[in-house]
Amino acid sequence: MNEDLLKGKAPDDVQLLKSITVGADYLTDFLDKRYLDDYILHGGSKIKFITGRPGSGKTHISRLILNDAKEKGYITVTFSAKDVWLNDFREIYLEILRQCDLKNILEGCAEKIIRDMGYDPGEIREGSCFLDLLSEKHEADAISKGTIRSMLREMYTKNPLMDNSFAGCCSLLTGAILGHPVLEKSNQEIIFAFMHGDKTVSLSQMRALGLSPARITKYNARHLLRSLSELIHLSGKKGLIVSIDDMEVLQNKNGEGMIRYTKLRREDTYESIRQLIDDIDSMRYIMFIFCFDRELMDNESCGLKSYQALWMRIQNEVVSTRFNCFADMIDLDRFADQIYTPDILVMMSEKLCTEASKQGYSGQLLNIGEAEKLIKKAEYGGLGLPYIVNRAVLTNEGGETDV
């Protein structure tokens, strides 16, 4: 049996995740339709906060959204606050860039230029470049080369949404893919390393390539992220979706693991998110999803409420007594109260049992009476309803008649 399921966690296997999904698709279908298929697709930007008790389905829903986004042509990035420092936006940006595959994105931009010049990228033989194709057609003249340089300028250095340093690097690397202007392999590696935050690359090395470099800092990282999302769109992708999970680690409740947030680092993280909220409208084709246990929102000493500058920007999102799909703060506990009826829980148990039987494991199918008792248990417990149902069905914890 899948180990994650037995532990009440969302499985990594996307097909398995979809097969056990009941009720959550009400929310994910809405987000797909309103954001992935509309708002973000047409140049919008958004931040969503997903909260709830442990086991309420935060990771499950974020993985469904990321999978849907990937299938629709978005670049998706996901990481845990347990693995990446959030107090310095430089670290967030570099992790996003690392997962985006910059070389592949630049190849998409090169193909766009080729098509805009009236050629088919599919004609280029493996191991050769666009300039080689032009040479074969006897069209690699000064006019064609001038057109390539002009299109690179329009795409990058003249683009008002791109950082100058970022645009200059992308222009040279895309030119190298096209075959003009020529850039040696070693110099390409230097530029890639610099863009990924390698501090061993000196600024003088970059200047020697005709660039005006600026190192990545927490102050310019958000601007660079805006440049990256613009680059992704230019490459032919729909946009960028970023999910950051396990943000409750900011409370440093147990002090476990490599990342431990002091009060100063925690406040720097809150300030970083506050600045992102303020800057998000200046970005395009991008969506952030922050996931955290409800305690981070309720804890007044070290949670979101402890940093007023951030709390003032999101507090208006948690006043309604009804679940609102449009709200920036998605409360999965409130969602469960409205969506997870006894009938839905029975369907959930059926799907869990079906998947368990496929793997030679026996699950306990719920009846309506047991489902009602599990709902009652969730009302007064510290765990989310999806987790309680999962444990009741797969391990017989909480599914007994005396719940």
XYZ file of C-alpha atoms in Angstrom:
403
model
C 0.000 0.000 0.000
C 1.243 3.524 -0.763
C 3.196 4.675 2.313
C 2.007 8.279 2.035
C -1.627 7.179 2.033
C -1.121 4.996 5.088
C 0.346 8.007 6.884
C -2.582 10.178 5.832
C -0.450 12.223 3.419
C -1.126 13.213 -0.178
C 0.664 10.739 -2.488
C 3.235 11.933 -5.039
C 1.661 9.730 -7.718
C -0.607 12.095 -9.656
C -2.898 9.371 -11.000
C -3.364 7.943 -7.516
C -3.995 11.438 -6.180
C -6.715 12.029 -8.777
C -8.304 8.631 -8.231
C -8.912 9.269 -4.514
C -10.080 12.877 -4.933
C -13.645 13.535 -3.784
C -15.000 16.991 -2.988
C -11.689 18.809 -3.463
C -12.352 19.029 -7.200
C -15.103 21.564 -6.397
C -12.307 23.979 -5.448
C -9.667 22.931 -7.976
C -12.133 23.076 -10.878
C -13.013 26.637 -9.859
C -9.343 27.671 -9.651
C -8.650 26.036 -13.019
C -11.507 27.844 -14.721
C -11.152 31.282 -13.141
C -7.375 31.520 -12.876
C -5.475 29.000 -15.033
C -7.889 29.250 -17.976
C -8.617 32.952 -17.647
C -6.995 35.442 -15.297
C -3.379 34.190 -15.185
C -3.542 33.085 -18.827
C -4.358 36.643 -19.912
C -1.553 38.304 -17.969
C -2.895 38.395 -14.432
C -1.022 37.675 -11.216
C -2.306 36.258 -7.951
C -1.356 35.081 -4.465
C -3.460 32.419 -2.725
C -3.037 31.306 0.887
C -4.303 27.801 1.671
C -4.759 27.052 5.358
C -6.475 24.517 7.588
C -5.815 22.032 10.354
C -3.195 19.301 9.813
C -4.644 16.765 7.396
C -7.224 19.134 5.921
C -5.950 18.575 2.363
C -3.606 21.538 1.746
C -0.889 19.530 0.006
C -3.475 17.408 -1.807
C -5.174 20.451 -3.336
C -1.940 22.285 -4.188
C -0.621 19.193 -5.995
C -3.849 18.883 -7.970
C -3.584 22.539 -9.009
C 0.070 22.162 -9.995
C -0.679 19.062 -12.043
C -3.573 20.783 -13.823
C -1.354 23.797 -14.497
C 1.422 21.637 -15.926
C -1.023 19.854 -18.227
C -2.307 23.224 -19.457
C 1.177 24.421 -20.422
C 2.349 26.289 -17.320
C 5.742 25.889 -15.710
C 5.221 24.700 -12.140
C 7.511 25.012 -9.142
C 6.979 23.528 -5.699
C 9.125 23.391 -2.590
C 8.842 23.264 1.176
C 9.639 25.982 3.681
C 11.516 23.212 5.475
C 14.064 23.112 2.636
C 14.422 26.717 1.436
C 14.946 29.832 3.532
C 12.002 32.197 3.068
C 13.414 35.176 4.965
C 15.585 36.144 1.977
C 13.642 36.453 -1.292
C 16.902 35.819 -3.127
C 16.736 32.188 -1.987
C 13.108 31.896 -3.107
C 13.909 33.324 -6.538
C 16.963 31.080 -7.041
C 14.952 27.967 -6.120
C 12.238 28.961 -8.583
C 14.844 29.607 -11.291
C 16.564 26.283 -10.562
C 13.338 24.342 -11.098
C 12.343 26.259 -14.238
C 15.088 24.883 -16.554
C 16.310 28.226 -17.923
C 18.031 26.673 -20.945
C 14.792 25.066 -22.126
C 12.936 28.364 -21.689
C 15.547 30.221 -23.763
C 15.271 27.571 -26.483
C 11.550 28.328 -26.604
C 12.336 32.034 -27.053
C 14.796 31.189 -29.841
C 12.111 29.157 -31.607
C 9.740 32.121 -31.360
C 12.274 34.325 -33.150
C 12.765 31.677 -35.836
C 9.019 31.441 -36.445
C 8.634 35.228 -36.436
C 11.272 35.394 -39.175
C 9.174 33.017 -41.252
C 11.096 29.763 -40.762
C 10.210 26.398 -39.269
C 12.336 25.376 -36.230
C 11.683 21.746 -37.219
C 13.884 22.215 -40.298
C 16.989 22.658 -38.156
C 19.021 19.447 -38.083
C 20.147 18.031 -34.743
C 23.492 19.461 -33.709
C 23.139 22.569 -35.878
C 21.604 25.998 -35.302
C 19.361 28.497 -37.039
C 22.305 30.259 -38.703
C 23.339 26.913 -40.213
C 19.863 26.590 -41.710
C 20.147 30.078 -43.159
C 23.542 29.185 -44.628
C 22.075 26.089 -46.282
C 19.424 28.296 -47.854
C 22.091 30.899 -48.834
C 20.312 33.473 -46.682
C 22.891 34.024 -43.914
C 23.579 37.540 -45.104
C 24.030 40.783 -43.208
C 20.325 41.575 -43.440
C 19.289 38.276 -41.785
C 21.912 38.685 -39.051
C 20.762 42.259 -38.477
C 17.167 41.031 -38.184
C 18.192 38.482 -35.533
C 19.968 41.165 -33.497
C 16.995 43.505 -33.836
C 14.530 40.839 -32.658
C 16.767 39.997 -29.701
C 16.743 43.665 -28.686
C 12.971 43.903 -28.984
C 12.456 40.701 -26.995
C 14.914 41.507 -24.215
C 16.825 44.757 -23.792
C 13.950 46.981 -24.972
C 11.378 45.086 -22.940
C 10.269 47.406 -20.081
C 9.189 44.429 -17.966
C 12.698 42.961 -17.846
C 15.618 43.802 -15.594
C 18.511 45.161 -17.686
C 21.086 42.699 -16.369
C 18.711 39.741 -16.764
C 17.720 40.853 -20.283
C 21.340 41.249 -21.419
C 22.225 37.737 -20.242
C 19.167 36.217 -21.932
C 19.916 38.060 -25.167
C 23.444 36.652 -25.396
C 22.350 33.114 -24.491
C 19.451 33.133 -26.969
C 21.801 34.460 -29.647
C 24.142 31.565 -28.921
C 21.266 29.114 -29.454
C 20.416 30.801 -32.770
C 24.060 30.885 -33.826
C 24.302 34.662 -33.945
C 25.883 36.517 -32.251
C 28.400 33.738 -31.584
C 29.148 32.984 -27.920
C 31.718 30.417 -26.852
C 30.565 27.474 -24.725
C 32.740 28.522 -21.781
C 31.210 32.000 -21.808
C 27.726 30.526 -21.944
C 28.513 28.525 -18.817
C 29.775 31.659 -17.076
C 26.529 33.518 -17.815
C 24.346 30.597 -16.711
C 26.316 30.305 -13.463
C 26.004 34.041 -12.789
C 22.254 33.997 -13.424
C 21.903 31.129 -10.949
C 23.629 33.122 -8.216
C 27.139 31.648 -8.405
C 29.250 34.148 -6.443
C 32.521 32.738 -7.832
C 31.734 34.425 -11.159
C 33.234 37.907 -10.973
C 31.566 41.027 -12.281
C 34.640 41.728 -14.422
C 34.085 38.416 -16.236
C 30.563 39.497 -17.072
C 31.640 42.987 -18.159
C 34.183 41.419 -20.509
C 31.206 39.902 -22.348
C 29.653 43.333 -22.844
C 27.140 43.006 -20.016
C 26.216 45.355 -17.192
C 25.856 42.770 -14.413
C 24.016 43.123 -11.111
C 24.270 40.392 -8.509
C 21.085 38.811 -7.194
C 20.042 40.248 -3.834
C 16.908 40.212 -1.727
C 16.270 43.734 -2.984
C 16.193 42.988 -6.734
C 14.991 39.362 -6.591
C 11.309 40.274 -7.003
C 12.152 42.359 -10.063
C 14.111 39.412 -11.439
C 11.126 37.157 -10.776
C 8.965 39.504 -12.827
C 11.568 39.231 -15.600
C 11.523 35.440 -15.347
C 7.730 35.204 -15.603
C 7.850 37.462 -18.667
C 10.570 35.267 -20.185
C 8.488 32.165 -19.560
C 5.538 33.702 -21.384
C 7.740 34.751 -24.324
C 8.978 31.167 -24.617
C 5.457 29.970 -25.406
C 4.500 28.730 -21.939
C 1.246 29.893 -20.339
C 2.905 31.231 -17.195
C 4.440 30.289 -13.850
C 2.708 28.657 -10.858
C 4.671 28.476 -7.584
C 3.572 26.482 -4.533
C 5.323 26.825 -1.164
C 4.254 24.270 1.446
C 4.866 23.657 5.181
C 5.046 27.331 6.123
C 4.040 26.472 9.682
C 7.760 25.712 10.195
C 8.115 29.484 10.684
C 6.836 28.973 14.233
C 9.846 26.756 14.927
C 7.658 24.869 17.393
C 9.905 21.832 17.717
C 13.182 23.244 16.463
C 13.676 20.194 14.261
C 15.449 19.995 10.917
C 18.126 22.137 9.287
C 15.988 25.271 8.924
C 15.154 26.995 12.184
C 13.530 30.395 12.165
C 14.541 32.860 14.828
C 12.234 35.772 15.615
C 14.261 38.015 13.297
C 14.209 35.540 10.410
C 10.499 34.944 10.889
C 9.777 38.662 10.730
C 12.016 38.990 7.671
C 9.940 36.239 6.039
C 6.682 38.020 6.832
C 8.134 41.248 5.452
C 9.253 39.415 2.309
C 5.714 38.091 1.760
C 4.294 41.552 2.483
C 6.523 43.050 -0.210
C 5.515 40.311 -2.636
C 1.840 41.134 -2.022
C 2.563 44.790 -2.745
C 4.526 43.971 -5.912
C 2.374 41.169 -7.309
C 0.258 43.491 -9.464
C 3.386 44.610 -11.319
C 3.999 41.006 -12.425
C 2.275 39.036 -15.195
C 1.457 35.372 -15.857
C 2.293 34.243 -12.330
C 0.508 32.719 -9.341
C 1.800 31.944 -5.838
C 0.216 29.385 -3.516
C 1.308 29.446 0.142
C 0.202 26.475 2.279
C 0.305 26.335 6.070
C -1.435 24.821 9.097
C -4.141 26.952 10.685
C -2.046 27.559 13.783
C 0.195 29.922 11.796
C -2.814 32.138 11.186
C -4.244 31.899 14.715
C -1.033 32.183 16.729
C -0.792 35.824 17.843
C 2.716 35.556 19.286
C 4.599 34.187 16.268
C 1.997 33.622 13.543
C 0.819 35.958 10.797
C -0.995 38.160 13.308
C 2.321 38.921 15.028
C 3.436 40.972 12.011
C 0.860 43.697 11.566
C 2.210 44.991 8.243
C 1.414 41.609 6.674
C -1.742 40.821 8.660
C -3.331 44.129 7.646
C -3.080 43.056 4.008
C -4.795 39.699 4.460
C -7.099 40.052 7.485
C -10.064 41.204 5.404
C -9.983 37.831 3.675
C -11.065 35.916 6.795
C -14.273 37.675 7.856
C -16.900 35.719 5.914
C -18.705 32.796 7.550
C -19.219 31.173 4.133
C -16.494 29.628 2.023
C -15.536 31.950 -0.825
C -13.550 30.496 -3.743
C -12.492 33.988 -4.819
C -10.935 34.849 -1.454
C -7.155 35.019 -1.260
C -7.282 33.097 2.025
C -8.632 29.599 1.302
C -9.770 28.093 4.610
C -10.066 24.323 4.118
C -11.742 23.839 7.492
C -14.596 26.081 6.366
C -14.520 24.310 3.006
C -14.912 20.945 4.759
C -17.918 22.195 6.765
C -19.764 23.016 3.559
C -18.558 20.349 1.122
C -17.842 17.148 3.065
C -21.292 15.700 3.731
C -21.755 12.105 4.965
C -22.458 11.025 1.372
C -19.185 12.585 0.211
C -17.278 10.780 2.982
C -18.805 7.461 1.928
C -17.671 8.144 -1.657
C -14.231 9.036 -0.334
C -14.031 5.730 1.528
C -15.122 3.845 -1.595
C -12.306 5.349 -3.627
C -9.756 4.684 -0.903
C -10.915 1.070 -0.624
C -10.747 0.632 -4.390
C -7.138 1.830 -4.503
C -6.276 -0.266 -1.457
C -7.680 -3.427 -3.066
C -5.589 -2.817 -6.206
C -2.514 -3.103 -4.028
C -3.690 -6.148 -2.118
C -4.726 -4.178 0.924
C -8.068 -4.247 2.698
C -9.764 -0.982 3.597
C -12.871 -0.428 5.740
C -15.810 1.010 3.799
C -17.768 3.640 5.756
C -21.532 3.745 6.076
C -23.591 6.900 6.576
C -23.726 6.525 10.351
C -19.959 6.168 10.660
C -19.438 9.123 8.310
C -21.662 11.314 10.489
C -19.647 10.366 13.552
C -16.382 11.207 11.797
C -17.760 14.645 10.920
C -18.672 15.145 14.566
C -15.207 14.022 15.613
C -13.575 16.509 13.229
C -15.584 19.371 14.729
C -13.899 18.987 18.094
C -10.526 17.556 17.070
C -7.253 19.081 15.955
C -7.099 17.193 12.654
C -8.720 17.823 9.297
C -11.594 15.656 8.093
C -9.802 14.163 5.027
C -7.038 12.865 7.311
C -9.530 11.382 9.785
C -11.419 9.599 6.982
C -8.190 8.301 5.483
C -7.045 6.816 8.789
C -10.477 5.361 9.530
C -10.649 3.610 6.161
C -7.053 2.441 5.725
C -5.934 1.771 9.296
C -9.257 1.513 11.165
C -8.251 4.460 13.395
C -11.321 6.455 14.324
C -13.719 4.440 12.205
C -15.164 2.326 14.964
C -18.820 2.641 15.921
C -17.965 4.296 19.239
C -16.351 7.347 17.607
